[in-house]
Short mmCIF file of C-alpha atoms in Angstrom, two decimals:
data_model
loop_
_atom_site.label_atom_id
_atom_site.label_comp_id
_atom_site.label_asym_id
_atom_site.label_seq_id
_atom_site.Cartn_x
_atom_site.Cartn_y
_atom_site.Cartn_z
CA UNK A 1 113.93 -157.80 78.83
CA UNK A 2 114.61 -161.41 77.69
CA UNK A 3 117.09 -159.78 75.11
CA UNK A 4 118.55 -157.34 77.08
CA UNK A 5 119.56 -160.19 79.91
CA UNK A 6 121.37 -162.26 77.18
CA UNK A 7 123.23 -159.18 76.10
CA UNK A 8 124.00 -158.70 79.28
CA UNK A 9 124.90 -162.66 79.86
CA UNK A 10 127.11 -162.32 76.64
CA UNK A 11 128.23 -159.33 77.76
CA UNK A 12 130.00 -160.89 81.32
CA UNK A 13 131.36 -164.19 79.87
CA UNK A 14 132.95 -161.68 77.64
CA UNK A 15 135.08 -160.07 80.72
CA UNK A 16 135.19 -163.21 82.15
CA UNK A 17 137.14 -164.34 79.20
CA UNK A 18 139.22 -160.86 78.98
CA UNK A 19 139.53 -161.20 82.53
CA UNK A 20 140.94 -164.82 82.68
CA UNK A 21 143.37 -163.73 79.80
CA UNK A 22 144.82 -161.29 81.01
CA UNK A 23 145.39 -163.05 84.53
CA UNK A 24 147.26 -165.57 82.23
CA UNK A 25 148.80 -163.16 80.43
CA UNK A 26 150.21 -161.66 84.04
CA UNK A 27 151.26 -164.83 85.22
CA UNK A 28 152.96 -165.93 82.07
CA UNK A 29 154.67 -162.78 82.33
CA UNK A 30 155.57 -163.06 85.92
CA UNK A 31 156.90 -166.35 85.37
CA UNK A 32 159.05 -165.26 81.94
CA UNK A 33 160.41 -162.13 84.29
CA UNK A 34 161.11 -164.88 86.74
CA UNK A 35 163.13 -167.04 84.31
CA UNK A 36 164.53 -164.32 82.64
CA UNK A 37 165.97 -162.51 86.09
CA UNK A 38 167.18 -166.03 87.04
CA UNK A 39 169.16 -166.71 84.20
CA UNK A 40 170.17 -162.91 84.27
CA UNK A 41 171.84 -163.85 87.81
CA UNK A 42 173.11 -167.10 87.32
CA UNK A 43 174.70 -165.45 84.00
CA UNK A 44 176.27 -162.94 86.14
CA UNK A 45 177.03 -164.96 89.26
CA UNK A 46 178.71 -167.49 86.85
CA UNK A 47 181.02 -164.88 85.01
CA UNK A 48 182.20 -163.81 89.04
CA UNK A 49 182.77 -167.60 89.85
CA UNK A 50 184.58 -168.08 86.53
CA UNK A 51 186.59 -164.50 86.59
CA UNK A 52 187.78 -166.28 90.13
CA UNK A 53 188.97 -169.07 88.65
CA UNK A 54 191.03 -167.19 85.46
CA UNK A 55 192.63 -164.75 88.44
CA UNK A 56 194.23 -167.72 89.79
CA UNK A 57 196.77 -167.38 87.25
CA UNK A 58 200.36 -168.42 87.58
CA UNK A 59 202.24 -165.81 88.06
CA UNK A 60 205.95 -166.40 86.91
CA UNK A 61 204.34 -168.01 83.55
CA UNK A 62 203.08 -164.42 83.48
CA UNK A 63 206.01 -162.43 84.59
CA UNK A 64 208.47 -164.34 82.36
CA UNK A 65 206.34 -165.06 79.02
CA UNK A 66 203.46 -162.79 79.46
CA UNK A 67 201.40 -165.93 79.28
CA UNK A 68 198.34 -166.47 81.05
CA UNK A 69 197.14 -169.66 82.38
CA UNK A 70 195.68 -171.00 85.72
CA UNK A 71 196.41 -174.62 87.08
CA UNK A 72 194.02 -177.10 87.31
CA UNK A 73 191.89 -179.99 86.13
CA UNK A 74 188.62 -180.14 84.78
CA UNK A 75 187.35 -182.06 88.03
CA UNK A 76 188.67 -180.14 90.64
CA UNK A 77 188.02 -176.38 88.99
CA UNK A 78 184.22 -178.05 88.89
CA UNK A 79 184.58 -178.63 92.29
CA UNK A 80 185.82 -174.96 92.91
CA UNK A 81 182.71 -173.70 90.51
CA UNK A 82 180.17 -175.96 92.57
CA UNK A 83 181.19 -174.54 95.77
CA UNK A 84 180.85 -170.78 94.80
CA UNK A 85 177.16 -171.76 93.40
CA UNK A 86 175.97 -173.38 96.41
CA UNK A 87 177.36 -170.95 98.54
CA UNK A 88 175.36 -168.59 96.53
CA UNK A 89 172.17 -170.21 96.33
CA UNK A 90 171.81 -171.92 99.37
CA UNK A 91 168.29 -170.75 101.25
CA UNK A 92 167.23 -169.48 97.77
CA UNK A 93 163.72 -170.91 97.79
CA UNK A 94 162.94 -170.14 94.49
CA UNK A 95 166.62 -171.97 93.41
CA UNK A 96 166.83 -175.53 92.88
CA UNK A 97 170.05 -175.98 91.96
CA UNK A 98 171.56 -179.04 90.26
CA UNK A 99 175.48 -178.98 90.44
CA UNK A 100 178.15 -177.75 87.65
CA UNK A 101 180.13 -179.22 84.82
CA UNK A 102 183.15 -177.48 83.33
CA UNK A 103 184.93 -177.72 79.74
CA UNK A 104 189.06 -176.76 79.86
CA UNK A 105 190.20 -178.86 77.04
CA UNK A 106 189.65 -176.04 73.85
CA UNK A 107 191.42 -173.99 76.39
CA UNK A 108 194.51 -175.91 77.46
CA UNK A 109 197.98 -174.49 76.84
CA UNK A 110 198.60 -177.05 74.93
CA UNK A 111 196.66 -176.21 72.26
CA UNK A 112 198.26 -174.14 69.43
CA UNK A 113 195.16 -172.19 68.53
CA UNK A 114 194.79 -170.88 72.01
CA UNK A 115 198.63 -170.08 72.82
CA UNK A 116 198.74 -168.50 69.21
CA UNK A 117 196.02 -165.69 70.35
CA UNK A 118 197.72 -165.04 73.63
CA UNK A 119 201.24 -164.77 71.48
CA UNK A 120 199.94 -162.86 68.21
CA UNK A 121 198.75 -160.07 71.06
CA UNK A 122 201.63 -160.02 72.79
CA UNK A 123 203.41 -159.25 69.83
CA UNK A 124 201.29 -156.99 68.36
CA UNK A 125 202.52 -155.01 72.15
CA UNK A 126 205.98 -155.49 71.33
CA UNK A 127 206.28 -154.38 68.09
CA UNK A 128 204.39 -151.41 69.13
CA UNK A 129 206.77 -150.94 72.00
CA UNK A 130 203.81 -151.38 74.16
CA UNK A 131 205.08 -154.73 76.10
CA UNK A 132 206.68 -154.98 79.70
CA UNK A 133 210.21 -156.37 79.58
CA UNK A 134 210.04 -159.68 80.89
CA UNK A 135 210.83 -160.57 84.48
CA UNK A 136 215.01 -161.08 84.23
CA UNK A 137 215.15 -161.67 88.16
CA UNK A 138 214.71 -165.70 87.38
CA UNK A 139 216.50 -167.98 90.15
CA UNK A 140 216.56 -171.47 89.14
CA UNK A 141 214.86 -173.93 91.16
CA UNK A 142 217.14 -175.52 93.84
CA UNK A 143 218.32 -178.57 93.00
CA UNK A 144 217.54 -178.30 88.97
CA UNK A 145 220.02 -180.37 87.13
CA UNK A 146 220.50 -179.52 83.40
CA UNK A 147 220.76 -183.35 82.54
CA UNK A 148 217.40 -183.72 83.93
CA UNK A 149 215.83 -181.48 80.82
CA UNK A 150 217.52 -184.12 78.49
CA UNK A 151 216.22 -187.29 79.89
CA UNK A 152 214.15 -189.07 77.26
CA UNK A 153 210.55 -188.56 78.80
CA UNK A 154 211.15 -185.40 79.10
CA UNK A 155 211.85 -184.80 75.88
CA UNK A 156 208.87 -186.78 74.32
CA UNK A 157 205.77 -184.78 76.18
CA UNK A 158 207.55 -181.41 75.13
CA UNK A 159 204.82 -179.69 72.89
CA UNK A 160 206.30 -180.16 69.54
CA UNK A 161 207.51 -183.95 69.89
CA UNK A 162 206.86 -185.66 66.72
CA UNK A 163 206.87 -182.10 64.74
CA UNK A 164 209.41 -182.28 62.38
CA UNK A 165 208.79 -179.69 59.93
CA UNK A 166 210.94 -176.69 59.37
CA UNK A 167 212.11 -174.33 56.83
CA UNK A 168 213.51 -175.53 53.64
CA UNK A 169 216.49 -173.41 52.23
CA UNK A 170 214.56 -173.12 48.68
CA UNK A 171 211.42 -171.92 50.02
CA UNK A 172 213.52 -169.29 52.27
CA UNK A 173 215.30 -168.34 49.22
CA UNK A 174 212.20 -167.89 47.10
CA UNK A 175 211.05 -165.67 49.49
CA UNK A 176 214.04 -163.51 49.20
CA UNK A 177 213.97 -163.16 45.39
CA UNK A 178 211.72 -160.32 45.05
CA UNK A 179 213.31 -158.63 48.30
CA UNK A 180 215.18 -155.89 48.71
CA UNK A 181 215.89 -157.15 52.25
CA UNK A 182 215.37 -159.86 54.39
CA UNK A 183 212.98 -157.55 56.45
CA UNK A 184 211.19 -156.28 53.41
CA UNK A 185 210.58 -160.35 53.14
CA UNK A 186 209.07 -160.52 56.65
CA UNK A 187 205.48 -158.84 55.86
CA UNK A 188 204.08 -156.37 58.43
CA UNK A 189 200.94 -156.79 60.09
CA UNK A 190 200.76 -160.48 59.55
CA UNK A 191 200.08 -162.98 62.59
CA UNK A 192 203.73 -164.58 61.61
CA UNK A 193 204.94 -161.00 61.96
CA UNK A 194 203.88 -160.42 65.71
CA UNK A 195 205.06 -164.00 66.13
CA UNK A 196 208.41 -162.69 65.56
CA UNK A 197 207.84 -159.46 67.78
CA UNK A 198 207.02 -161.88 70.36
CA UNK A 199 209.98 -164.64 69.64
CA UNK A 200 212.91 -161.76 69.66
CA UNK A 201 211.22 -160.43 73.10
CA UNK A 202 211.59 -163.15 75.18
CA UNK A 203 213.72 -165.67 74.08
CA UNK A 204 217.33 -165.32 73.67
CA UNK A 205 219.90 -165.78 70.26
CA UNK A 206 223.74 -166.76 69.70
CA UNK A 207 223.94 -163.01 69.52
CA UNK A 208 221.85 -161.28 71.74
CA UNK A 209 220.69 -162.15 75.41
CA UNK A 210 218.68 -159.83 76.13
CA UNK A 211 218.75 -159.51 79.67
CA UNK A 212 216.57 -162.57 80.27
CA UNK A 213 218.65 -163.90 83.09
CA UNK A 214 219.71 -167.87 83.24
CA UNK A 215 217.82 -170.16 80.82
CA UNK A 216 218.56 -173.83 79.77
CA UNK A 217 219.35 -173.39 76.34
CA UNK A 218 221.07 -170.04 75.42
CA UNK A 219 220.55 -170.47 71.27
CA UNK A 220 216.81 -170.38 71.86
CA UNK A 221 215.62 -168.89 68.52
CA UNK A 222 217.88 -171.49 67.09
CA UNK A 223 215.73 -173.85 68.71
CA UNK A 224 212.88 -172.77 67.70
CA UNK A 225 214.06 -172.82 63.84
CA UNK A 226 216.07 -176.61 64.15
CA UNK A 227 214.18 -178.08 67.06
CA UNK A 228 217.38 -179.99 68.60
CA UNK A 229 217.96 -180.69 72.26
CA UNK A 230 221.19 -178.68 72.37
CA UNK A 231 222.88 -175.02 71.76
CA UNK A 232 225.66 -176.15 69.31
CA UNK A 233 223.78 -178.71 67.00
CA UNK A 234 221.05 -175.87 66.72
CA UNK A 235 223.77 -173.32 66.19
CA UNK A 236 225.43 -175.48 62.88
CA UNK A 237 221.88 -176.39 61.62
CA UNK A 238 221.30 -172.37 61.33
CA UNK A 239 224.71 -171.92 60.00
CA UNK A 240 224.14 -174.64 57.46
CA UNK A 241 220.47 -172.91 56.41
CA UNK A 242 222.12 -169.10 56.60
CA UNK A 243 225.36 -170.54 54.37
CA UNK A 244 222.62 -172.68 51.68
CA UNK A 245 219.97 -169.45 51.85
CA UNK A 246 223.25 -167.21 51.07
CA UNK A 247 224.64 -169.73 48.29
CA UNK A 248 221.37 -169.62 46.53
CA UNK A 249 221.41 -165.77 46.66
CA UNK A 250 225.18 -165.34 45.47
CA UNK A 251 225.02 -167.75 42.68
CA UNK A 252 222.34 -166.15 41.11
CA UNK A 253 224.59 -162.80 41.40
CA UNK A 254 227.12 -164.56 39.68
CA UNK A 255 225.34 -165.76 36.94
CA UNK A 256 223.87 -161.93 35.98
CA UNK A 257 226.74 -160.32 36.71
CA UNK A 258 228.44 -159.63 33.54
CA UNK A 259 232.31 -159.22 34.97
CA UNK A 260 232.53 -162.29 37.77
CA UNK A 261 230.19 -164.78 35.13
CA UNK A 262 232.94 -163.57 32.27
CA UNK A 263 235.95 -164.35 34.76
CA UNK A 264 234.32 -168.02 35.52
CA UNK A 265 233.97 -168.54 31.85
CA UNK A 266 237.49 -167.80 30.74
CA UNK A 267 239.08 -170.03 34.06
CA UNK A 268 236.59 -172.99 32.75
CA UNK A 269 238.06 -172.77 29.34
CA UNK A 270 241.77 -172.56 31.00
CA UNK A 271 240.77 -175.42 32.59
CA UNK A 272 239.20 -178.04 30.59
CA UNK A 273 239.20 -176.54 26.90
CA UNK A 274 236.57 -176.93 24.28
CA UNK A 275 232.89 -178.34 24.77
CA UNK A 276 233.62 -179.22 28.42
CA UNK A 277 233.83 -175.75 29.44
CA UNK A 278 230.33 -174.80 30.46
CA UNK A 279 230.06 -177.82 32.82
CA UNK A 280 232.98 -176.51 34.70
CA UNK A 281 232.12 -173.37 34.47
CA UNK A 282 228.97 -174.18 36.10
CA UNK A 283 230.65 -175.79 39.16
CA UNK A 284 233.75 -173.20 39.31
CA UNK A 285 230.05 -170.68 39.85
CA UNK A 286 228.88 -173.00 42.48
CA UNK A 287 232.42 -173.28 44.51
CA UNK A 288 232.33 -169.48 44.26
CA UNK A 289 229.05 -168.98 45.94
CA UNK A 290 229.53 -171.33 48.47
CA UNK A 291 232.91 -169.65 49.17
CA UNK A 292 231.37 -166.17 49.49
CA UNK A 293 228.15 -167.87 51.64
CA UNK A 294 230.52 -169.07 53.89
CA UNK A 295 232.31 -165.62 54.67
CA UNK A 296 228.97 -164.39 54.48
CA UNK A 297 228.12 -166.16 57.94
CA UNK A 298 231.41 -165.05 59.32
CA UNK A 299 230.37 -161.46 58.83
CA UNK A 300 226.79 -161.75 60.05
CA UNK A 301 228.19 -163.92 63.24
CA UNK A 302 230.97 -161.36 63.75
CA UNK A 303 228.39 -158.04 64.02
CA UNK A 304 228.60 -157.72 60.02
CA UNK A 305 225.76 -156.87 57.69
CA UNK A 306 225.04 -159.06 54.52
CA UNK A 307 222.63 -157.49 51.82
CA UNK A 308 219.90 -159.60 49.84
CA UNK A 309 221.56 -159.34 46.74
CA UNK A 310 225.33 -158.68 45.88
CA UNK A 311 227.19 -156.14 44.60
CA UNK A 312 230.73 -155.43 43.80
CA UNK A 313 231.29 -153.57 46.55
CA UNK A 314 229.72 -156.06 48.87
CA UNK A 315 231.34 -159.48 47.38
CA UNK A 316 234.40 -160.46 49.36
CA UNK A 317 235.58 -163.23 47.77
CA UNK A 318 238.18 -163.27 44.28
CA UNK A 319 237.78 -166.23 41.78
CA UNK A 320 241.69 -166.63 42.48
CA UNK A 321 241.31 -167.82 45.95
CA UNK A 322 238.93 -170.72 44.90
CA UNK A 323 240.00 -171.99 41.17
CA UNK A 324 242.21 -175.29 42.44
CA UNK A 325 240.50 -176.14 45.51
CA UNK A 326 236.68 -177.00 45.65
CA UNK A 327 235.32 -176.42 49.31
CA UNK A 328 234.80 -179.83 50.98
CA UNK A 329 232.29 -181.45 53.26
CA UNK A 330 233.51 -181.01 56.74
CA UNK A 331 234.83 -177.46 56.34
CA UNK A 332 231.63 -175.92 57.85
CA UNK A 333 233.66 -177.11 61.17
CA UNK A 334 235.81 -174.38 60.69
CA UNK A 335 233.41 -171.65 60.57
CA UNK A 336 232.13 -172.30 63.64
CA UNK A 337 235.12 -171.31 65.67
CA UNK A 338 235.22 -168.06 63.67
CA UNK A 339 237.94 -168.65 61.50
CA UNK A 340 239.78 -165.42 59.69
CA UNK A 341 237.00 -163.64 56.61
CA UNK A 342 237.24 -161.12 54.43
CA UNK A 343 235.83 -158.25 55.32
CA UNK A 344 234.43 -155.51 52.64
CA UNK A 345 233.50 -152.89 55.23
CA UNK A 346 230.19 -152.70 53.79
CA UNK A 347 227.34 -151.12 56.15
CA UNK A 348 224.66 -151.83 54.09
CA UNK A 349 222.67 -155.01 54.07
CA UNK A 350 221.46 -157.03 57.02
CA UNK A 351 222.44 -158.64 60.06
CA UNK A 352 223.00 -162.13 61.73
CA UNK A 353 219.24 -161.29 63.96
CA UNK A 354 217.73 -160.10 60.68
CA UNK A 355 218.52 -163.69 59.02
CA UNK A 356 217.63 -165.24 61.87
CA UNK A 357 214.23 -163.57 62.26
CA UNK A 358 214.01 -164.11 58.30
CA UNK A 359 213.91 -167.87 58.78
CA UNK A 360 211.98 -167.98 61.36
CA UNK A 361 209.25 -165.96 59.23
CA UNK A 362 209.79 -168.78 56.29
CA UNK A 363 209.47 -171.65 58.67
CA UNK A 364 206.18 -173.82 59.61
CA UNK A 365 203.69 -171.59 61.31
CA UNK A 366 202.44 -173.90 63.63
CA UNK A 367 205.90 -176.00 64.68
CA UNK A 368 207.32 -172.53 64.98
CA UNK A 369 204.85 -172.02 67.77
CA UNK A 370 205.30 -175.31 69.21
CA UNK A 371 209.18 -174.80 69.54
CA UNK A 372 208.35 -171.93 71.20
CA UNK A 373 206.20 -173.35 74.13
CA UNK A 374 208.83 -176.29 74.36
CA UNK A 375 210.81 -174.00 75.34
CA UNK A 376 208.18 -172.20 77.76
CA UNK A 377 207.96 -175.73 79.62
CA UNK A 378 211.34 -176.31 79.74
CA UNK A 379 212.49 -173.25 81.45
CA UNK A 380 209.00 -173.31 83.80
CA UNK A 381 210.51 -176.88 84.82
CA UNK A 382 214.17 -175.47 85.08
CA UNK A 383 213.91 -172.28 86.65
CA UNK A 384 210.37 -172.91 88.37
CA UNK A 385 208.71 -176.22 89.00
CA UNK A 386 210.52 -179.71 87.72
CA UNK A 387 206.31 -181.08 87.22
CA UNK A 388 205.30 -178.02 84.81
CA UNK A 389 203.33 -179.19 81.86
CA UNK A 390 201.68 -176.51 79.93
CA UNK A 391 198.91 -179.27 79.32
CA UNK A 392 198.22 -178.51 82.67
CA UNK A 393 196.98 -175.00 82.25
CA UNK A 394 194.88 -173.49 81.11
CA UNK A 395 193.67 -170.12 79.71
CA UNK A 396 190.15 -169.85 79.93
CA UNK A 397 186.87 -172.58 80.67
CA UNK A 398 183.26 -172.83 80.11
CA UNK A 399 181.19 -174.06 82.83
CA UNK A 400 177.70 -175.16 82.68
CA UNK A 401 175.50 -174.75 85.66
CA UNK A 402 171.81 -176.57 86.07
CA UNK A 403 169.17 -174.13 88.17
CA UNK A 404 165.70 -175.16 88.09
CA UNK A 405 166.01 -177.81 85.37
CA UNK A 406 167.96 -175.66 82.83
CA UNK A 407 171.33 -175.53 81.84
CA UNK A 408 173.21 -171.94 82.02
CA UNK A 409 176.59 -171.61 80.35
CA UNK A 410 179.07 -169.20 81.10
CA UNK A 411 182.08 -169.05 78.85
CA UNK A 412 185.16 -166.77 79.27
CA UNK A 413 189.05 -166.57 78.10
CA UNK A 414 192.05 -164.15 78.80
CA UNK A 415 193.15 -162.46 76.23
CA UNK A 416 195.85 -159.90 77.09
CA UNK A 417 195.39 -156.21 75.68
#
């Protein structure tokens, strides 16, 4: 008997123990099932509250760039954030919460990286023929003053201030070498690609318009490749890179091509006889491809098309028209008021918009970007609001929210699609 009650004995602290484990085991449970549907909730509760916040966007940003970004500052979208979660959890018993923080700085406008995504999209739309055209019903603000856009302050917080980078005529030209065009040059599928989509969507050229109503500068992609504060200093800058990409291009024609290097040989020797010869040969070469560069630009700014590399149906220019008078400094002046050219008739080749989209391709990735929300802020101030910063905005946040003693983050960004 004495055995049997001690088997018994062993027998109940043994479901005692099962027993008091698996009560723990329920509660533990319970409590994990607790946390876990809490932090399920606040997750989802936060991505409302924060969805609220990114559909506050501003909405001729949107309509004119396809650009989205909401107004605000860290402290007051907090603010904003903290009054949705007490709203929500107020008489939750089982709820203690502790406020919100939010994060907007990774997120700002401002910041390449994040202005790159929402642009690299958008042009990946355009070049798809997927975009909507951009709003072209724009009515300046009243009052807006074009000599307000130039004053000095103004001009120092754009975007790219201090960016001086660019495109240099021999890396453009190296680029061209092995191309049979300047858009064969301008690789497909490429983030600097759907830049360009983007760029020659919604901002305007010294050719083309395009419908985008009343801006402040109206050589805008010539902004973006020369990055000066007005339309005819940015128009000679790309006339100067054009003519120096072009002279690279034609001198290098000149040199293979049997018949025009022969005729620059024998007007050398005319000229200065004996071992001299080849040094003026060399410049009468250069004179000639600067000559033909030049004419080049008047065809491409006159509707013309200009292929990568010459032929001799394509080159305008004779040797005759150049031996005796080497082109000077200064005569670019001329070429801007569209002086008389010789035109080949050639249809082959590529145009002024081609070029310009060419060195816009070859030019720094990141100021190219910058130029372009310069200009973004400049027309928001001139056509919009005379405060707008793009610093100001911002396209996405994180937000941190403390329930019951833990932190729950909630992170979200617009990304057009």
């Amino acid at each position: 008997m004495e055995k049997l009650n001690k088997k018994r004995g062993s027998v109940t602290v043994l479901v005692m123990l099962l027993f008091v484990t698996l009560v723990s085991m329920i509660l533990t449970f319970v409590a994990v099932s607790k946390e876990t549907a809490l932090k399920s909730a606040v997750g989802e509760l936060g991505l409302v509250w924060v969805n609220s916040i990114l559909g506050e966007y501003d909405l001729n940003l949107q309509n004119r760039y396809g650009i989205f970004g909401f107004y605000g500052m860290e402290g007051e979208v907090a603010g904003k954030l903290d009054h949705y979660a007490r709203e929500s959890f107020t008489d939750k018993k089982y709820v203690d919460y502790g406020g919100c923080r939010c994060s907007l700085y990774e997120y700002s406008l401002a910041n390449t990286d994040m202005m790159k995504k929402q642009i690299v999209t958008l042009g990946r739309l355009a070049a798809a023929e997927k975009l909507l055209e951009p709003d072209d019903g724009i009515v300046p603000a009243e009052g807006a003053d074009y000599g307000t856009i130039r004053n000095r302050a103004i001009l120092r917080h754009l975007p790219s201030a201090g960016s001086k980078r660019s495109v240099t005529i021999s890396g453009a030209a190296y680029l061209l070498k092995s191309s049979a065009s300047v858009k064969d040059a301008v690789k497909k599928g490429t983030d600097r690609y759907f830049e360009n989509s983007y760029l020659f969507s919604y901002y305007k050229d010294r050719m083309d318009s395009r419908g985008l109503g009343r801006t402040f500068f109206h050589n805008e992609i010539e902004y973006v490749i020369n990055g000066r504060p007005d339309d005819s200093t940015n128009e000679r800058l790309t006339m100067l890179k054009l003519i120096g990409v072009r002279e690279v291009m034609n001198l290098a024609f000149i040199i293979r091509d049997p018949k025009l290097s022969g005729e620059t040989l024998a007007a050398a020797e005319l000229m200065t006889p004996g071992p001299a010869a080849p040094v003026t040969q060399k410049l009468i070469q250069a004179a000639w491809a600067l000559a033909e560069s030049r004419n080049d630009y008047l065809l491409l700014i006159n509707g013309g098309r200009v292929p990568v590399m010459k032929d001799a149906d394509s080159w305008a220019i004779d040797l005759q028209s150049i031996v005796g008078r080497s082109p000077k400094k200064g005569d670019e002046k001329d070429l801007k008021k569209k002086a008389a050219y010789v035109d080949t008739h050639n249809r082959s080749g590529d145009t002024y918009e081609d070029y310009l989209g060419f060195l816009a391709y070859a030019m720094d990735e990141e100021v190219k970007v910058l130029r372009m929300m310069d200009l973004m802020q400049i027309n928001m101030k001139y056509c919009y609001y005379e405060d707008f910063e793009l610093r100001d905005y911002s396209a996405g946040l994180k937000a941190v929210f403390s329930v019951n003693g833990d932190d729950h983050e909630v992170e979200k960004e617009y990304q057009p699609e």
